[in-house]
PDB file of C-alpha atoms in Angstrom:
ATOM      1  CA  MET A   1     219.564  28.332 111.960  1.00 47.00           C
ATOM      2  CA  SER A   2     220.516  31.973 111.437  1.00 46.00           C
ATOM      3  CA  GLN A   3     217.160  33.040 112.853  1.00 49.00           C
ATOM      4  CA  THR A   4     217.841  30.956 115.958  1.00 48.00           C
ATOM      5  CA  LEU A   5     221.208  32.692 116.497  1.00 45.00           C
ATOM      6  CA  GLU A   6     219.602  36.117 116.022  1.00 49.00           C
ATOM      7  CA  HIS A   7     217.083  35.325 118.768  1.00 50.00           C
ATOM      8  CA  ALA A   8     219.730  33.768 121.057  1.00 50.00           C
ATOM      9  CA  ASP A   9     222.168  36.686 120.924  1.00 62.00           C
ATOM     10  CA  PRO A  10     219.794  39.298 122.456  1.00 69.00           C
ATOM     11  CA  LEU A  11     218.761  36.782 125.118  1.00 69.00           C
ATOM     12  CA  ALA A  12     222.378  36.077 125.999  1.00 70.00           C
ATOM     13  CA  GLU A  13     223.122  39.803 126.138  1.00 71.00           C
ATOM     14  CA  ARG A  14     220.229  40.413 128.498  1.00 71.00           C
ATOM     15  CA  ARG A  15     221.407  37.605 130.762  1.00 72.00           C
ATOM     16  CA  ALA A  16     224.985  38.928 130.769  1.00 70.00           C
ATOM     17  CA  ARG A  17     223.762  42.443 131.493  1.00 71.00           C
ATOM     18  CA  SER A  18     221.570  41.188 134.345  1.00 71.00           C
ATOM     19  CA  THR A  19     224.539  39.304 135.790  1.00 73.00           C
ATOM     20  CA  ARG A  20     226.720  42.429 135.645  1.00 69.00           C
ATOM     21  CA  LEU A  21     224.042  44.528 137.365  1.00 65.00           C
ATOM     22  CA  ARG A  22     223.651  41.961 140.133  1.00 71.00           C
ATOM     23  CA  LYS A  23     227.421  41.921 140.699  1.00 69.00           C
ATOM     24  CA  ARG A  24     227.532  45.719 140.875  1.00 69.00           C
ATOM     25  CA  ALA A  25     224.641  45.814 143.348  1.00 65.00           C
ATOM     26  CA  LYS A  26     226.291  43.137 145.458  1.00 68.00           C
ATOM     27  CA  THR A  27     229.585  45.045 145.400  1.00 69.00           C
ATOM     28  CA  ARG A  28     227.836  48.252 146.490  1.00 69.00           C
ATOM     29  CA  ARG A  29     226.031  46.412 149.305  1.00 72.00           C
ATOM     30  CA  THR A  30     229.274  44.805 150.434  1.00 73.00           C
ATOM     31  CA  GLY A  31     231.094  48.154 150.392  1.00 69.00           C
ATOM     32  CA  GLY A  32     228.294  49.867 152.290  1.00 73.00           C
ATOM     33  CA  SER A  33     228.193  47.058 154.840  1.00 79.00           C
ATOM     34  CA  VAL A  34     231.945  47.271 155.389  1.00 80.00           C
ATOM     35  CA  LEU A  35     231.783  51.050 155.888  1.00 85.00           C
ATOM     36  CA  PHE A  36     228.844  50.737 158.263  1.00 83.00           C
ATOM     37  CA  HIS A  37     230.530  48.075 160.393  1.00 85.00           C
ATOM     38  CA  ALA A  38     233.793  50.035 160.432  1.00 88.00           C
ATOM     39  CA  PHE A  39     231.935  53.126 161.633  1.00 88.00           C
ATOM     40  CA  ALA A  40     230.033  51.094 164.239  1.00 90.00           C
ATOM     41  CA  LEU A  41     233.273  49.588 165.547  1.00 89.00           C
ATOM     42  CA  ALA A  42     234.874  53.038 165.758  1.00 90.00           C
ATOM     43  CA  VAL A  43     231.920  54.356 167.772  1.00 90.00           C
ATOM     44  CA  LEU A  44     232.026  51.244 169.979  1.00 88.00           C
ATOM     45  CA  VAL A  45     235.725  51.818 170.711  1.00 85.00           C
ATOM     46  CA  VAL A  46     235.047  55.422 171.711  1.00 87.00           C
ATOM     47  CA  ILE A  47     232.151  54.410 173.973  1.00 88.00           C
ATOM     48  CA  LEU A  48     233.897  51.467 175.626  1.00 87.00           C
ATOM     49  CA  TYR A  49     237.338  53.055 175.999  1.00 87.00           C
ATOM     50  CA  PRO A  50     236.621  54.670 179.422  1.00 85.00           C
ATOM     51  CA  ALA A  51     235.338  51.354 180.787  1.00 85.00           C
ATOM     52  CA  VAL A  52     238.326  49.452 179.382  1.00 87.00           C
ATOM     53  CA  TRP A  53     240.700  52.084 180.759  1.00 87.00           C
ATOM     54  CA  MET A  54     239.123  51.785 184.202  1.00 87.00           C
ATOM     55  CA  LEU A  55     239.380  47.981 184.067  1.00 87.00           C
ATOM     56  CA  MET A  56     243.037  48.080 183.033  1.00 88.00           C
ATOM     57  CA  SER A  57     243.810  50.783 185.610  1.00 86.00           C
ATOM     58  CA  SER A  58     242.485  48.562 188.372  1.00 87.00           C
ATOM     59  CA  PHE A  59     245.561  46.364 187.811  1.00 87.00           C
ATOM     60  CA  LYS A  60     248.061  49.248 187.794  1.00 85.00           C
ATOM     61  CA  PRO A  61     249.962  50.825 190.698  1.00 82.00           C
ATOM     62  CA  GLY A  62     248.622  54.206 191.757  1.00 75.00           C
ATOM     63  CA  ASN A  63     251.564  56.207 190.385  1.00 77.00           C
ATOM     64  CA  GLU A  64     251.256  54.518 186.996  1.00 79.00           C
ATOM     65  CA  ILE A  65     247.584  55.496 186.647  1.00 80.00           C
ATOM     66  CA  ILE A  66     248.376  59.200 186.843  1.00 76.00           C
ATOM     67  CA  GLY A  67     251.815  59.287 185.251  1.00 69.00           C
ATOM     68  CA  SER A  68     251.333  56.956 182.278  1.00 70.00           C
ATOM     69  CA  VAL A  69     249.093  56.990 179.204  1.00 68.00           C
ATOM     70  CA  SER A  70     249.618  53.298 178.482  1.00 74.00           C
ATOM     71  CA  LEU A  71     246.455  51.218 178.471  1.00 79.00           C
ATOM     72  CA  LEU A  72     248.067  47.910 179.443  1.00 78.00           C
ATOM     73  CA  PRO A  73     249.341  47.551 183.016  1.00 77.00           C
ATOM     74  CA  THR A  74     253.026  46.877 183.610  1.00 74.00           C
ATOM     75  CA  GLY A  75     252.719  45.907 187.260  1.00 68.00           C
ATOM     76  CA  GLY A  76     250.460  45.807 190.273  1.00 65.00           C
ATOM     77  CA  GLY A  77     248.452  42.658 189.586  1.00 73.00           C
ATOM     78  CA  LEU A  78     245.597  41.922 191.973  1.00 84.00           C
ATOM     79  CA  GLN A  79     246.996  43.970 194.855  1.00 86.00           C
ATOM     80  CA  ASN A  80     244.487  46.771 194.236  1.00 87.00           C
ATOM     81  CA  TYR A  81     241.574  44.335 194.580  1.00 89.00           C
ATOM     82  CA  ALA A  82     243.031  42.950 197.809  1.00 88.00           C
ATOM     83  CA  THR A  83     243.306  46.490 199.170  1.00 87.00           C
ATOM     84  CA  ALA A  84     239.747  47.328 198.116  1.00 88.00           C
ATOM     85  CA  LEU A  85     238.318  44.182 199.719  1.00 89.00           C
ATOM     86  CA  GLU A  86     240.058  45.034 202.988  1.00 89.00           C
ATOM     87  CA  GLY A  87     237.977  48.192 203.238  1.00 85.00           C
ATOM     88  CA  ILE A  88     239.084  51.635 204.335  1.00 85.00           C
ATOM     89  CA  GLY A  89     239.088  53.580 207.586  1.00 79.00           C
ATOM     90  CA  GLY A  90     238.436  50.443 209.611  1.00 85.00           C
ATOM     91  CA  ILE A  91     235.209  49.753 207.709  1.00 90.00           C
ATOM     92  CA  SER A  92     234.857  46.530 205.743  1.00 90.00           C
ATOM     93  CA  PHE A  93     234.170  46.564 202.022  1.00 92.00           C
ATOM     94  CA  TRP A  94     231.138  44.356 202.598  1.00 93.00           C
ATOM     95  CA  THR A  95     229.669  46.977 204.929  1.00 94.00           C
ATOM     96  CA  PHE A  96     229.519  49.425 202.047  1.00 94.00           C
ATOM     97  CA  VAL A  97     228.001  46.748 199.808  1.00 94.00           C
ATOM     98  CA  LEU A  98     225.349  45.896 202.398  1.00 95.00           C
ATOM     99  CA  ASN A  99     224.432  49.555 202.874  1.00 96.00           C
ATOM    100  CA  SER A 100     224.035  50.035 199.131  1.00 95.00           C
ATOM    101  CA  LEU A 101     221.964  46.859 198.821  1.00 95.00           C
ATOM    102  CA  ILE A 102     219.632  47.991 201.616  1.00 95.00           C
ATOM    103  CA  LEU A 103     218.972  51.302 199.907  1.00 96.00           C
ATOM    104  CA  ALA A 104     218.692  49.794 196.416  1.00 95.00           C
ATOM    105  CA  ALA A 105     216.354  46.983 197.484  1.00 95.00           C
ATOM    106  CA  GLY A 106     214.246  49.357 199.575  1.00 96.00           C
ATOM    107  CA  SER A 107     213.986  51.770 196.654  1.00 96.00           C
ATOM    108  CA  VAL A 108     212.867  49.022 194.281  1.00 95.00           C
ATOM    109  CA  VAL A 109     210.199  47.725 196.671  1.00 96.00           C
ATOM    110  CA  GLY A 110     208.941  51.201 197.542  1.00 96.00           C
ATOM    111  CA  ILE A 111     208.767  52.394 193.944  1.00 96.00           C
ATOM    112  CA  LEU A 112     207.042  49.278 192.605  1.00 95.00           C
ATOM    113  CA  LEU A 113     204.451  49.286 195.379  1.00 95.00           C
ATOM    114  CA  SER A 114     203.612  52.989 195.678  1.00 95.00           C
ATOM    115  CA  CYS A 115     204.001  54.032 192.042  1.00 95.00           C
ATOM    116  CA  SER A 116     201.894  51.151 190.733  1.00 95.00           C
ATOM    117  CA  LEU A 117     199.081  52.056 193.143  1.00 94.00           C
ATOM    118  CA  ALA A 118     199.260  55.734 192.218  1.00 94.00           C
ATOM    119  CA  ALA A 119     199.355  54.880 188.517  1.00 95.00           C
ATOM    120  CA  TYR A 120     196.259  52.684 188.834  1.00 94.00           C
ATOM    121  CA  ALA A 121     194.401  55.480 190.626  1.00 93.00           C
ATOM    122  CA  PHE A 122     195.211  57.987 187.885  1.00 93.00           C
ATOM    123  CA  ALA A 123     194.504  55.587 185.033  1.00 92.00           C
ATOM    124  CA  ARG A 124     191.412  53.731 186.238  1.00 90.00           C
ATOM    125  CA  VAL A 125     189.767  55.486 189.214  1.00 89.00           C
ATOM    126  CA  ARG A 126     187.547  58.527 188.617  1.00 88.00           C
ATOM    127  CA  PHE A 127     187.761  61.074 191.425  1.00 88.00           C
ATOM    128  CA  ARG A 128     187.382  64.823 191.780  1.00 90.00           C
ATOM    129  CA  GLY A 129     190.496  66.773 190.886  1.00 89.00           C
ATOM    130  CA  ARG A 130     192.187  63.851 189.120  1.00 89.00           C
ATOM    131  CA  ASN A 131     193.359  65.948 186.169  1.00 90.00           C
ATOM    132  CA  LEU A 132     194.652  68.693 188.455  1.00 93.00           C
ATOM    133  CA  PHE A 133     196.640  66.221 190.543  1.00 92.00           C
ATOM    134  CA  PHE A 134     198.001  64.618 187.393  1.00 91.00           C
ATOM    135  CA  VAL A 135     199.187  67.988 186.081  1.00 91.00           C
ATOM    136  CA  CYS A 136     200.824  68.750 189.441  1.00 91.00           C
ATOM    137  CA  MET A 137     202.590  65.384 189.357  1.00 90.00           C
ATOM    138  CA  ILE A 138     203.902  66.022 185.837  1.00 89.00           C
ATOM    139  CA  ALA A 139     205.028  69.501 186.930  1.00 89.00           C
ATOM    140  CA  THR A 140     207.241  67.984 189.616  1.00 88.00           C
ATOM    141  CA  MET A 141     209.234  66.277 186.856  1.00 86.00           C
ATOM    142  CA  LEU A 142     210.245  69.740 185.635  1.00 86.00           C
ATOM    143  CA  LEU A 143     211.677  70.778 188.995  1.00 84.00           C
ATOM    144  CA  PRO A 144     215.434  70.202 189.385  1.00 83.00           C
ATOM    145  CA  PHE A 145     216.357  68.136 192.413  1.00 80.00           C
ATOM    146  CA  HIS A 146     218.526  70.967 193.717  1.00 82.00           C
ATOM    147  CA  VAL A 147     215.499  73.252 194.100  1.00 87.00           C
ATOM    148  CA  VAL A 148     213.988  71.144 196.881  1.00 88.00           C
ATOM    149  CA  ILE A 149     217.211  70.170 198.664  1.00 90.00           C
ATOM    150  CA  ILE A 150     217.056  72.810 201.392  1.00 91.00           C
ATOM    151  CA  PRO A 151     213.320  72.395 202.224  1.00 92.00           C
ATOM    152  CA  GLN A 152     213.682  68.621 202.335  1.00 93.00           C
ATOM    153  CA  TYR A 153     216.751  68.785 204.522  1.00 94.00           C
ATOM    154  CA  ILE A 154     214.991  71.153 206.955  1.00 95.00           C
ATOM    155  CA  VAL A 155     211.960  68.851 207.182  1.00 94.00           C
ATOM    156  CA  PHE A 156     214.016  65.708 207.774  1.00 95.00           C
ATOM    157  CA  ASN A 157     216.225  67.544 210.257  1.00 95.00           C
ATOM    158  CA  GLU A 158     213.170  68.652 212.256  1.00 95.00           C
ATOM    159  CA  LEU A 159     211.927  65.061 212.240  1.00 93.00           C
ATOM    160  CA  GLY A 160     215.294  63.797 213.537  1.00 93.00           C
ATOM    161  CA  MET A 161     215.924  61.626 210.471  1.00 93.00           C
ATOM    162  CA  ILE A 162     219.358  62.940 209.554  1.00 94.00           C
ATOM    163  CA  ASN A 163     222.046  60.236 209.572  1.00 94.00           C
ATOM    164  CA  THR A 164     219.435  57.563 208.880  1.00 94.00           C
ATOM    165  CA  TYR A 165     218.222  55.884 205.706  1.00 95.00           C
ATOM    166  CA  TRP A 166     214.703  57.292 206.045  1.00 94.00           C
ATOM    167  CA  PRO A 167     215.300  60.457 203.968  1.00 95.00           C
ATOM    168  CA  LEU A 168     216.562  58.248 201.139  1.00 95.00           C
ATOM    169  CA  LEU A 169     213.717  55.708 201.307  1.00 95.00           C
ATOM    170  CA  LEU A 170     210.627  57.498 202.588  1.00 94.00           C
ATOM    171  CA  GLY A 171     209.869  59.262 199.327  1.00 92.00           C
ATOM    172  CA  LYS A 172     210.106  55.977 197.427  1.00 94.00           C
ATOM    173  CA  PHE A 173     207.186  54.570 199.452  1.00 95.00           C
ATOM    174  CA  LEU A 174     205.106  57.732 198.921  1.00 93.00           C
ATOM    175  CA  ALA A 175     205.138  57.687 195.096  1.00 91.00           C
ATOM    176  CA  THR A 176     207.259  60.823 194.791  1.00 90.00           C
ATOM    177  CA  GLU A 177     209.085  59.412 191.747  1.00 91.00           C
ATOM    178  CA  SER A 178     206.919  60.986 189.039  1.00 92.00           C
ATOM    179  CA  PHE A 179     208.828  59.354 186.212  1.00 92.00           C
ATOM    180  CA  PHE A 180     207.841  55.838 187.277  1.00 94.00           C
ATOM    181  CA  VAL A 181     204.247  56.876 188.004  1.00 94.00           C
ATOM    182  CA  PHE A 182     203.917  58.362 184.526  1.00 93.00           C
ATOM    183  CA  LEU A 183     205.520  55.272 182.958  1.00 91.00           C
ATOM    184  CA  MET A 184     203.033  52.953 184.644  1.00 93.00           C
ATOM    185  CA  ILE A 185     200.076  55.220 183.879  1.00 93.00           C
ATOM    186  CA  GLN A 186     200.832  55.059 180.180  1.00 90.00           C
ATOM    187  CA  PHE A 187     201.168  51.285 180.371  1.00 90.00           C
ATOM    188  CA  ILE A 188     197.865  50.802 182.214  1.00 92.00           C
ATOM    189  CA  ARG A 189     196.071  53.053 179.736  1.00 90.00           C
ATOM    190  CA  GLY A 190     197.091  50.624 177.009  1.00 87.00           C
ATOM    191  CA  LEU A 191     195.267  47.747 178.707  1.00 88.00           C
ATOM    192  CA  PRO A 192     191.658  47.065 177.599  1.00 89.00           C
ATOM    193  CA  ARG A 193     189.018  48.466 179.920  1.00 88.00           C
ATOM    194  CA  GLU A 194     186.832  45.461 179.105  1.00 90.00           C
ATOM    195  CA  LEU A 195     188.883  43.495 181.641  1.00 88.00           C
ATOM    196  CA  ASP A 196     187.900  45.923 184.406  1.00 87.00           C
ATOM    197  CA  GLU A 197     184.267  45.955 183.326  1.00 87.00           C
ATOM    198  CA  ALA A 198     184.090  42.162 183.310  1.00 90.00           C
ATOM    199  CA  ALA A 199     185.598  42.060 186.803  1.00 89.00           C
ATOM    200  CA  VAL A 200     183.087  44.666 188.048  1.00 89.00           C
ATOM    201  CA  ILE A 201     180.231  42.551 186.689  1.00 88.00           C
ATOM    202  CA  ASP A 202     181.609  39.624 188.693  1.00 86.00           C
ATOM    203  CA  GLY A 203     181.539  41.780 191.818  1.00 87.00           C
ATOM    204  CA  ALA A 204     185.221  42.704 192.071  1.00 86.00           C
ATOM    205  CA  GLY A 205     186.258  46.032 193.573  1.00 88.00           C
ATOM    206  CA  HIS A 206     189.299  48.169 192.871  1.00 89.00           C
ATOM    207  CA  PRO A 207     191.671  46.180 195.163  1.00 90.00           C
ATOM    208  CA  ARG A 208     190.720  42.886 193.507  1.00 92.00           C
ATOM    209  CA  ILE A 209     190.963  44.389 190.013  1.00 91.00           C
ATOM    210  CA  PHE A 210     194.372  45.862 190.726  1.00 92.00           C
ATOM    211  CA  PHE A 211     196.011  42.847 192.363  1.00 92.00           C
ATOM    212  CA  SER A 212     194.351  40.112 190.276  1.00 90.00           C
ATOM    213  CA  ILE A 213     194.149  41.698 186.814  1.00 90.00           C
ATOM    214  CA  ILE A 214     196.162  44.886 186.333  1.00 92.00           C
ATOM    215  CA  LEU A 215     199.256  44.067 188.378  1.00 91.00           C
ATOM    216  CA  PRO A 216     200.038  40.743 186.616  1.00 90.00           C
ATOM    217  CA  LEU A 217     199.708  42.474 183.227  1.00 89.00           C
ATOM    218  CA  MET A 218     202.108  45.227 184.331  1.00 89.00           C
ATOM    219  CA  LYS A 219     205.091  42.898 184.480  1.00 88.00           C
ATOM    220  CA  PRO A 220     207.069  44.599 181.648  1.00 87.00           C
ATOM    221  CA  ALA A 221     206.570  48.046 183.190  1.00 89.00           C
ATOM    222  CA  LEU A 222     207.425  46.752 186.669  1.00 92.00           C
ATOM    223  CA  VAL A 223     210.624  45.091 185.457  1.00 89.00           C
ATOM    224  CA  THR A 224     211.689  48.249 183.628  1.00 88.00           C
ATOM    225  CA  SER A 225     210.998  50.377 186.700  1.00 91.00           C
ATOM    226  CA  ALA A 226     212.848  47.937 188.967  1.00 91.00           C
ATOM    227  CA  ILE A 227     215.972  48.021 186.789  1.00 89.00           C
ATOM    228  CA  PHE A 228     216.099  51.816 186.642  1.00 90.00           C
ATOM    229  CA  ALA A 229     215.268  52.201 190.332  1.00 93.00           C
ATOM    230  CA  PHE A 230     218.030  49.786 191.349  1.00 93.00           C
ATOM    231  CA  ILE A 231     220.655  51.422 189.135  1.00 91.00           C
ATOM    232  CA  TRP A 232     219.741  54.974 190.169  1.00 93.00           C
ATOM    233  CA  SER A 233     219.732  54.130 193.867  1.00 94.00           C
ATOM    234  CA  TRP A 234     222.972  52.129 193.676  1.00 94.00           C
ATOM    235  CA  ASN A 235     224.774  54.962 191.871  1.00 92.00           C
ATOM    236  CA  ASP A 236     223.283  57.780 193.952  1.00 93.00           C
ATOM    237  CA  PHE A 237     226.038  59.927 195.417  1.00 93.00           C
ATOM    238  CA  PHE A 238     224.491  63.239 196.391  1.00 92.00           C
ATOM    239  CA  GLY A 239     221.625  61.879 198.509  1.00 92.00           C
ATOM    240  CA  PRO A 240     223.781  59.740 200.839  1.00 94.00           C
ATOM    241  CA  LEU A 241     226.404  62.503 200.954  1.00 93.00           C
ATOM    242  CA  LEU A 242     223.753  64.956 202.170  1.00 93.00           C
ATOM    243  CA  TYR A 243     221.993  62.841 204.782  1.00 95.00           C
ATOM    244  CA  LEU A 244     224.571  60.296 206.024  1.00 94.00           C
ATOM    245  CA  LYS A 245     227.218  61.466 208.487  1.00 92.00           C
ATOM    246  CA  GLU A 246     228.740  58.257 209.882  1.00 92.00           C
ATOM    247  CA  PRO A 247     231.236  56.415 207.610  1.00 90.00           C
ATOM    248  CA  GLY A 248     229.774  53.110 208.757  1.00 91.00           C
ATOM    249  CA  MET A 249     226.541  53.996 206.940  1.00 94.00           C
ATOM    250  CA  TYR A 250     228.226  55.050 203.685  1.00 94.00           C
ATOM    251  CA  THR A 251     227.275  53.469 200.383  1.00 94.00           C
ATOM    252  CA  MET A 252     229.598  52.376 197.571  1.00 93.00           C
ATOM    253  CA  PRO A 253     229.735  55.775 195.787  1.00 92.00           C
ATOM    254  CA  LEU A 254     230.729  57.475 199.044  1.00 92.00           C
ATOM    255  CA  ALA A 255     233.274  54.746 199.767  1.00 90.00           C
ATOM    256  CA  LEU A 256     234.937  55.450 196.405  1.00 88.00           C
ATOM    257  CA  ARG A 257     235.468  59.042 197.458  1.00 86.00           C
ATOM    258  CA  LEU A 258     237.350  57.965 200.598  1.00 84.00           C
ATOM    259  CA  TYR A 259     240.255  56.693 198.489  1.00 82.00           C
ATOM    260  CA  VAL A 260     240.943  60.187 197.136  1.00 76.00           C
ATOM    261  CA  ASP A 261     242.332  62.643 199.677  1.00 68.00           C
ATOM    262  CA  GLN A 262     243.604  66.043 198.589  1.00 56.00           C
ATOM    263  CA  THR A 263     245.635  66.522 201.769  1.00 55.00           C
ATOM    264  CA  SER A 264     247.485  63.208 201.740  1.00 60.00           C
ATOM    265  CA  THR A 265     248.225  60.224 199.504  1.00 68.00           C
ATOM    266  CA  SER A 266     245.398  59.020 197.241  1.00 74.00           C
ATOM    267  CA  ASP A 267     245.097  55.348 196.372  1.00 80.00           C
ATOM    268  CA  TYR A 268     243.812  55.520 192.801  1.00 83.00           C
ATOM    269  CA  GLY A 269     244.506  51.861 192.147  1.00 84.00           C
ATOM    270  CA  ALA A 270     242.237  50.685 194.965  1.00 86.00           C
ATOM    271  CA  GLN A 271     239.630  53.216 193.889  1.00 87.00           C
ATOM    272  CA  MET A 272     239.568  51.775 190.361  1.00 88.00           C
ATOM    273  CA  ALA A 273     239.360  48.252 191.749  1.00 89.00           C
ATOM    274  CA  MET A 274     236.441  49.176 193.999  1.00 90.00           C
ATOM    275  CA  ALA A 275     234.741  50.903 191.052  1.00 90.00           C
ATOM    276  CA  ILE A 276     234.922  47.643 189.087  1.00 90.00           C
ATOM    277  CA  LEU A 277     233.542  45.720 192.052  1.00 91.00           C
ATOM    278  CA  ALA A 278     230.755  48.289 192.433  1.00 90.00           C
ATOM    279  CA  LEU A 279     229.689  47.659 188.826  1.00 89.00           C
ATOM    280  CA  LEU A 280     229.203  43.926 189.305  1.00 89.00           C
ATOM    281  CA  PRO A 281     225.880  44.025 191.241  1.00 88.00           C
ATOM    282  CA  VAL A 282     224.388  46.409 188.682  1.00 86.00           C
ATOM    283  CA  LEU A 283     225.443  44.182 185.792  1.00 86.00           C
ATOM    284  CA  LEU A 284     224.155  41.061 187.525  1.00 86.00           C
ATOM    285  CA  PHE A 285     220.825  42.729 188.288  1.00 83.00           C
ATOM    286  CA  PHE A 286     220.457  43.854 184.676  1.00 80.00           C
ATOM    287  CA  PHE A 287     221.398  40.485 183.175  1.00 83.00           C
ATOM    288  CA  ALA A 288     219.004  38.718 185.552  1.00 82.00           C
ATOM    289  CA  PHE A 289     216.026  40.706 184.222  1.00 77.00           C
ATOM    290  CA  GLN A 290     217.070  41.626 180.681  1.00 73.00           C
ATOM    291  CA  ARG A 291     215.105  38.765 179.125  1.00 74.00           C
ATOM    292  CA  GLN A 292     211.914  39.966 180.750  1.00 68.00           C
ATOM    293  CA  LEU A 293     212.751  43.569 179.886  1.00 65.00           C
ATOM    294  CA  VAL A 294     213.408  42.912 176.199  1.00 63.00           C
ATOM    295  CA  GLY A 295     210.895  40.136 175.663  1.00 55.00           C
ATOM    296  CA  GLY A 296     208.024  41.684 177.615  1.00 50.00           C
ATOM    297  CA  VAL A 297     205.389  43.529 175.587  1.00 45.00           C
ATOM    298  CA  ALA A 298     202.187  45.253 176.589  1.00 40.00           C
ATOM    299  CA  THR A 299     200.002  42.471 175.208  1.00 40.00           C
ATOM    300  CA  GLN A 300     201.990  39.637 176.737  1.00 43.00           C
ATOM    301  CA  GLY A 301     199.396  38.803 179.386  1.00 43.00           C
ATOM    302  CA  LEU A 302     196.485  39.086 176.978  1.00 42.00           C
ATOM    303  CA  LYS A 303     197.471  36.178 174.770  1.00 42.00           C
ATOM    304  CA  GLY A 304     195.492  33.088 175.413  1.00 38.00           C
TER     305      GLY A 304
END
């Protein structure tokens, strides 16, 4: 019996020690998890504070936005939204929305069509000078937009396109957005060439290969490009400011500027309300395609 106790005591000690170690490890994991989540929440508050402040300010009177540091509104209600929906300068709010939608939708269509064709040519078609043209296209990504402002404005002015939407849309249909071309080139290069070779054996040419094989497999890249193109066009301020002269053709970013006047009274409350309303189409567009953006992978169309 004494021998049994001698063997049991070390076994019990090992079990107790193992239990203590597991508790310590669990405590450390719990403490680390708490610190991580606290840090993440602090960063989230810092990131979201401007958006929350703008949302709360849209319910405040104009004088309270500038003269108070309080986050919660004390008055105003929905009056700012009513003012924003009425429009400004005799121009309806929905006119600005329609103008922005025309440019955003045109940009998406132009970029998806032209950039996908250019990307297919660089990735799949062999032609003389392909590498040189590819290097030149990449080089354009290094040029700041401000470098080409004056030459572009002179060209469009000579063509009589100032105060029209053509300067803002024409380049989108000519594959001048090098970022999207490069994005699609890299995606197409990841697709097996055996698909093209099999289609060539069946007698298909480049148009049939592109529209029947490559384009359906490019869905993740197309969705990503569409989201970025829509957001960038919707939020573009400098382009419309440079080429559009009539207030009736202004987009939402330009309409926001109309509420701030340095020579007279500025309606900051209506400006904040219109800023919130201007965010809604972008959020809706993103949420409509986020499942395809997140869930799409390069091999999605190859599974069978």
